[in-house]
Amino acid sequence: MLPTRVIGSFTLIPQQAADRDFHGPWNKLLNYLFSPDSPYTVIPREHYSIAATQEQSGMVREHQPELWFMKFEVQFENLPILIVLVSAPTVIESPLARELADAEIRKQMTSSIELCPLSTLRAISVFGCYMCTYTCDVAAPKPEIYPTLIEQLAAGAGKARDLAPRDRWCSDIQAVEGQQVLGRLVESTKAECMKEAENRVV
């Protein structure tokens, strides 16, 4: 269980809050998990938005919906080992918002594969308190990101698929189960970092 002084900052945020309201709580949480006096560094990278394509939204170009993100990057010895993208919880029920979030986290992971010093690059897509975790075996000949990408059906082949199902964001950081999911991810990340450090010494 996370201490109340850490997790309590999430409980103070109203349900209709914007993504910016979650920047502080996530920054505090990540710095608690990856302490500044350890080999890890938590970097608030940038606050930015991406717009849906006309193909994704079915809307004209001038009225494309946007999804905002706050990107945090956790580094081990100045190299990325964990990427966290935080968005507002108010849009989590939107299939388009989830599709955009899923596509963006995969894009961010792909751009960091060659920099990651570990055999596994990890990432978390967040809508407020709800998390979906991702992993990528960067040592594989053809690195693949999990959960597996859901491909859209070919035109005319039937009803379009939900490319990023809601149940993937089922881990709530305020709940015991969600904290356990995050705890396992952090523990496995740190264990791999320590193994990497030992290998360098040898």
mmCIF file of C-alpha atoms in Angstrom:
data_model
loop_
_atom_site.group_PDB
_atom_site.id
_atom_site.type_symbol
_atom_site.label_atom_id
_atom_site.label_comp_id
_atom_site.label_asym_id
_atom_site.label_seq_id
_atom_site.Cartn_x
_atom_site.Cartn_y
_atom_site.Cartn_z
ATOM 1 C CA MET A 1 0.000 0.000 0.000
ATOM 2 C CA LEU A 2 1.178 3.482 -0.834
ATOM 3 C CA PRO A 3 1.383 5.969 2.047
ATOM 4 C CA THR A 4 -1.551 8.320 2.524
ATOM 5 C CA ARG A 5 0.671 11.373 2.070
ATOM 6 C CA VAL A 6 1.443 10.144 -1.458
ATOM 7 C CA ILE A 7 -1.837 8.687 -2.645
ATOM 8 C CA GLY A 8 -3.953 11.251 -0.788
ATOM 9 C CA SER A 9 -3.248 13.928 -3.385
ATOM 10 C CA PHE A 10 -5.290 11.934 -5.909
ATOM 11 C CA THR A 11 -8.386 11.818 -3.693
ATOM 12 C CA LEU A 12 -8.589 15.620 -3.551
ATOM 13 C CA ILE A 13 -9.054 15.989 -7.306
ATOM 14 C CA PRO A 14 -12.679 16.351 -8.561
ATOM 15 C CA GLN A 15 -14.031 13.898 -11.129
ATOM 16 C CA GLN A 16 -14.300 16.534 -13.859
ATOM 17 C CA ALA A 17 -10.708 17.706 -13.436
ATOM 18 C CA ALA A 18 -8.421 18.444 -16.378
ATOM 19 C CA ASP A 19 -5.217 16.556 -17.038
ATOM 20 C CA ARG A 20 -3.165 19.406 -15.518
ATOM 21 C CA ASP A 21 -4.681 18.684 -12.106
ATOM 22 C CA PHE A 22 -3.012 15.279 -12.129
ATOM 23 C CA HIS A 23 0.502 16.488 -12.970
ATOM 24 C CA GLY A 24 1.400 17.159 -9.328
ATOM 25 C CA PRO A 25 0.066 13.886 -7.888
ATOM 26 C CA TRP A 26 1.781 11.789 -10.559
ATOM 27 C CA ASN A 27 5.024 13.706 -10.167
ATOM 28 C CA LYS A 28 4.918 13.129 -6.420
ATOM 29 C CA LEU A 29 4.076 9.446 -6.824
ATOM 30 C CA LEU A 30 6.837 8.768 -9.345
ATOM 31 C CA ASN A 31 9.411 10.583 -7.213
ATOM 32 C CA TYR A 32 8.323 8.508 -4.221
ATOM 33 C CA LEU A 33 8.728 5.277 -6.198
ATOM 34 C CA PHE A 34 11.984 6.418 -7.824
ATOM 35 C CA SER A 35 13.610 8.500 -5.108
ATOM 36 C CA PRO A 36 15.827 11.452 -6.112
ATOM 37 C CA ASP A 37 18.643 10.063 -3.918
ATOM 38 C CA SER A 38 18.690 6.821 -5.935
ATOM 39 C CA PRO A 39 20.132 6.031 -9.392
ATOM 40 C CA TYR A 40 16.789 7.096 -10.897
ATOM 41 C CA THR A 41 15.592 10.456 -12.163
ATOM 42 C CA VAL A 42 11.978 11.462 -12.818
ATOM 43 C CA ILE A 43 11.736 14.035 -15.601
ATOM 44 C CA PRO A 44 8.501 15.928 -16.409
ATOM 45 C CA ARG A 45 9.177 16.112 -20.138
ATOM 46 C CA GLU A 46 6.384 18.113 -21.752
ATOM 47 C CA HIS A 47 2.699 18.999 -21.823
ATOM 48 C CA TYR A 48 1.325 18.657 -25.333
ATOM 49 C CA SER A 49 -1.681 17.644 -27.419
ATOM 50 C CA ILE A 50 -2.253 15.523 -30.488
ATOM 51 C CA ALA A 51 -5.176 15.841 -32.883
ATOM 52 C CA ALA A 52 -7.126 12.957 -34.335
ATOM 53 C CA THR A 53 -6.870 12.319 -38.046
ATOM 54 C CA GLN A 54 -9.916 12.559 -40.276
ATOM 55 C CA GLU A 55 -9.754 8.801 -40.693
ATOM 56 C CA GLN A 56 -9.826 8.273 -36.934
ATOM 57 C CA SER A 57 -12.632 10.703 -36.103
ATOM 58 C CA GLY A 58 -14.679 10.862 -39.288
ATOM 59 C CA MET A 59 -14.770 14.656 -38.891
ATOM 60 C CA VAL A 60 -13.552 17.413 -41.181
ATOM 61 C CA ARG A 61 -9.980 18.556 -40.669
ATOM 62 C CA GLU A 62 -10.903 21.910 -39.102
ATOM 63 C CA HIS A 63 -12.795 20.283 -36.227
ATOM 64 C CA GLN A 64 -10.529 17.443 -35.154
ATOM 65 C CA PRO A 65 -10.706 16.613 -31.425
ATOM 66 C CA GLU A 66 -7.468 16.828 -29.432
ATOM 67 C CA LEU A 67 -6.130 14.829 -26.511
ATOM 68 C CA TRP A 68 -3.712 16.410 -24.044
ATOM 69 C CA PHE A 69 -0.838 14.574 -22.392
ATOM 70 C CA MET A 70 1.705 15.190 -19.684
ATOM 71 C CA LYS A 71 4.776 13.106 -20.344
ATOM 72 C CA PHE A 72 6.972 11.860 -17.512
ATOM 73 C CA GLU A 73 10.140 9.908 -18.173
ATOM 74 C CA VAL A 74 11.953 7.838 -15.563
ATOM 75 C CA GLN A 75 15.635 7.404 -16.300
ATOM 76 C CA PHE A 76 18.299 5.066 -14.984
ATOM 77 C CA GLU A 77 21.780 6.519 -15.380
ATOM 78 C CA ASN A 78 20.385 9.136 -17.784
ATOM 79 C CA LEU A 79 18.642 6.626 -20.067
ATOM 80 C CA PRO A 80 14.853 6.002 -20.325
ATOM 81 C CA ILE A 81 13.391 2.958 -18.592
ATOM 82 C CA LEU A 82 9.768 4.033 -18.008
ATOM 83 C CA ILE A 83 7.438 6.396 -19.875
ATOM 84 C CA VAL A 84 4.228 7.723 -18.309
ATOM 85 C CA LEU A 85 1.612 9.681 -20.274
ATOM 86 C CA VAL A 86 -1.147 11.311 -18.213
ATOM 87 C CA SER A 87 -4.474 12.455 -19.708
ATOM 88 C CA ALA A 88 -7.749 13.683 -18.207
ATOM 89 C CA PRO A 89 -10.123 11.041 -16.785
ATOM 90 C CA THR A 90 -13.180 12.763 -18.264
ATOM 91 C CA VAL A 91 -12.503 11.313 -21.726
ATOM 92 C CA ILE A 92 -11.697 7.730 -20.770
ATOM 93 C CA GLU A 93 -15.079 6.472 -21.982
ATOM 94 C CA SER A 94 -14.390 7.837 -25.470
ATOM 95 C CA PRO A 95 -13.092 5.113 -27.834
ATOM 96 C CA LEU A 96 -11.356 7.806 -29.882
ATOM 97 C CA ALA A 97 -9.526 9.210 -26.833
ATOM 98 C CA ARG A 98 -8.352 5.733 -25.858
ATOM 99 C CA GLU A 99 -7.247 5.062 -29.436
ATOM 100 C CA LEU A 100 -5.220 8.285 -29.451
ATOM 101 C CA ALA A 101 -3.682 7.484 -26.063
ATOM 102 C CA ASP A 102 -2.793 3.958 -27.164
ATOM 103 C CA ALA A 103 -1.227 5.161 -30.406
ATOM 104 C CA GLU A 104 0.762 7.888 -28.648
ATOM 105 C CA ILE A 105 2.226 5.631 -25.953
ATOM 106 C CA ARG A 106 3.319 3.181 -28.661
ATOM 107 C CA LYS A 107 4.909 6.037 -30.594
ATOM 108 C CA GLN A 108 6.783 7.248 -27.520
ATOM 109 C CA MET A 109 7.988 3.741 -26.717
ATOM 110 C CA THR A 110 9.131 3.091 -30.268
ATOM 111 C CA SER A 111 11.226 6.262 -30.235
ATOM 112 C CA SER A 112 12.911 5.174 -26.964
ATOM 113 C CA ILE A 113 13.669 1.531 -27.805
ATOM 114 C CA GLU A 114 17.237 2.169 -28.924
ATOM 115 C CA LEU A 115 17.964 4.304 -25.848
ATOM 116 C CA CYS A 116 16.626 1.929 -23.184
ATOM 117 C CA PRO A 117 19.514 0.258 -21.289
ATOM 118 C CA LEU A 118 17.320 -2.643 -20.137
ATOM 119 C CA SER A 119 15.965 -5.646 -21.997
ATOM 120 C CA THR A 120 12.420 -4.414 -21.303
ATOM 121 C CA LEU A 121 11.078 -0.909 -21.834
ATOM 122 C CA ARG A 122 7.973 -0.163 -19.784
ATOM 123 C CA ALA A 123 5.271 2.480 -20.112
ATOM 124 C CA ILE A 124 1.998 3.524 -18.500
ATOM 125 C CA SER A 125 -0.920 5.244 -20.200
ATOM 126 C CA VAL A 126 -3.039 7.064 -17.623
ATOM 127 C CA PHE A 127 -6.465 8.685 -17.628
ATOM 128 C CA GLY A 128 -6.482 10.425 -14.259
ATOM 129 C CA CYS A 129 -6.073 7.478 -11.893
ATOM 130 C CA TYR A 130 -6.742 4.660 -14.366
ATOM 131 C CA MET A 131 -3.686 2.914 -15.774
ATOM 132 C CA CYS A 132 -2.865 0.663 -18.700
ATOM 133 C CA THR A 133 0.658 -0.782 -18.574
ATOM 134 C CA TYR A 134 2.797 -1.556 -21.616
ATOM 135 C CA THR A 135 6.016 -3.509 -22.130
ATOM 136 C CA CYS A 136 8.418 -4.005 -25.010
ATOM 137 C CA ASP A 137 11.242 -6.541 -25.312
ATOM 138 C CA VAL A 138 13.837 -4.216 -26.788
ATOM 139 C CA ALA A 139 16.341 -7.052 -27.251
ATOM 140 C CA ALA A 140 14.076 -8.936 -29.666
ATOM 141 C CA PRO A 141 14.989 -8.897 -33.387
ATOM 142 C CA LYS A 142 11.641 -7.212 -34.011
ATOM 143 C CA PRO A 143 10.568 -5.502 -30.766
ATOM 144 C CA GLU A 144 6.827 -5.786 -30.180
ATOM 145 C CA ILE A 145 4.819 -3.718 -27.745
ATOM 146 C CA TYR A 146 2.299 -5.416 -25.448
ATOM 147 C CA PRO A 147 -0.652 -5.379 -25.134
ATOM 148 C CA THR A 148 -0.754 -6.318 -28.787
ATOM 149 C CA LEU A 149 -1.945 -3.649 -31.204
ATOM 150 C CA ILE A 150 -5.516 -4.204 -32.392
ATOM 151 C CA GLU A 151 -5.775 -3.659 -36.133
ATOM 152 C CA GLN A 152 -8.798 -1.964 -37.673
ATOM 153 C CA LEU A 153 -11.030 -4.102 -39.869
ATOM 154 C CA ALA A 154 -10.721 -3.581 -43.579
ATOM 155 C CA ALA A 155 -13.324 -1.271 -45.087
ATOM 156 C CA GLY A 156 -16.599 -3.056 -45.641
ATOM 157 C CA ALA A 157 -15.580 -6.076 -43.572
ATOM 158 C CA GLY A 158 -18.042 -5.357 -40.795
ATOM 159 C CA LYS A 159 -18.315 -3.250 -37.654
ATOM 160 C CA ALA A 160 -15.159 -1.367 -36.709
ATOM 161 C CA ARG A 161 -13.262 -2.702 -33.734
ATOM 162 C CA ASP A 162 -12.584 -0.869 -30.494
ATOM 163 C CA LEU A 163 -8.846 -0.362 -31.017
ATOM 164 C CA ALA A 164 -8.203 0.380 -27.338
ATOM 165 C CA PRO A 165 -10.793 -1.411 -25.144
ATOM 166 C CA ARG A 166 -11.862 0.361 -21.958
ATOM 167 C CA ASP A 167 -11.009 -2.647 -19.798
ATOM 168 C CA ARG A 168 -7.318 -2.171 -20.544
ATOM 169 C CA TRP A 169 -7.431 0.872 -18.240
ATOM 170 C CA CYS A 170 -8.828 -1.110 -15.339
ATOM 171 C CA SER A 171 -6.089 -0.497 -12.748
ATOM 172 C CA ASP A 172 -7.031 2.359 -10.403
ATOM 173 C CA ILE A 173 -4.056 3.795 -8.526
ATOM 174 C CA GLN A 174 -6.387 4.637 -5.613
ATOM 175 C CA ALA A 175 -7.347 0.957 -5.204
ATOM 176 C CA VAL A 176 -5.234 -1.785 -3.636
ATOM 177 C CA GLU A 177 -5.248 -3.804 -6.856
ATOM 178 C CA GLY A 178 -4.029 -0.840 -8.885
ATOM 179 C CA GLN A 179 -1.246 -0.124 -6.411
ATOM 180 C CA GLN A 180 -0.200 -3.765 -6.613
ATOM 181 C CA VAL A 181 -0.041 -3.592 -10.412
ATOM 182 C CA LEU A 182 2.126 -0.479 -10.236
ATOM 183 C CA GLY A 183 4.231 -1.991 -7.465
ATOM 184 C CA ARG A 184 5.028 -5.084 -9.515
ATOM 185 C CA LEU A 185 5.982 -2.936 -12.500
ATOM 186 C CA VAL A 186 8.307 -0.795 -10.379
ATOM 187 C CA GLU A 187 9.876 -3.811 -8.648
ATOM 188 C CA SER A 188 10.577 -5.603 -11.925
ATOM 189 C CA THR A 189 12.029 -2.408 -13.394
ATOM 190 C CA LYS A 190 14.364 -1.841 -10.448
ATOM 191 C CA ALA A 191 15.432 -5.490 -10.386
ATOM 192 C CA GLU A 192 16.391 -5.286 -14.039
ATOM 193 C CA CYS A 193 18.268 -2.036 -13.420
ATOM 194 C CA MET A 194 20.282 -3.599 -10.601
ATOM 195 C CA LYS A 195 21.102 -6.590 -12.776
ATOM 196 C CA GLU A 196 22.271 -4.251 -15.527
ATOM 197 C CA ALA A 197 24.451 -2.356 -13.044
ATOM 198 C CA GLU A 198 26.003 -5.598 -11.767
ATOM 199 C CA ASN A 199 26.757 -6.749 -15.305
ATOM 200 C CA ARG A 200 28.600 -3.506 -15.976
ATOM 201 C CA VAL A 201 30.784 -3.996 -12.902
ATOM 202 C CA VAL A 202 31.665 -7.537 -13.934
#
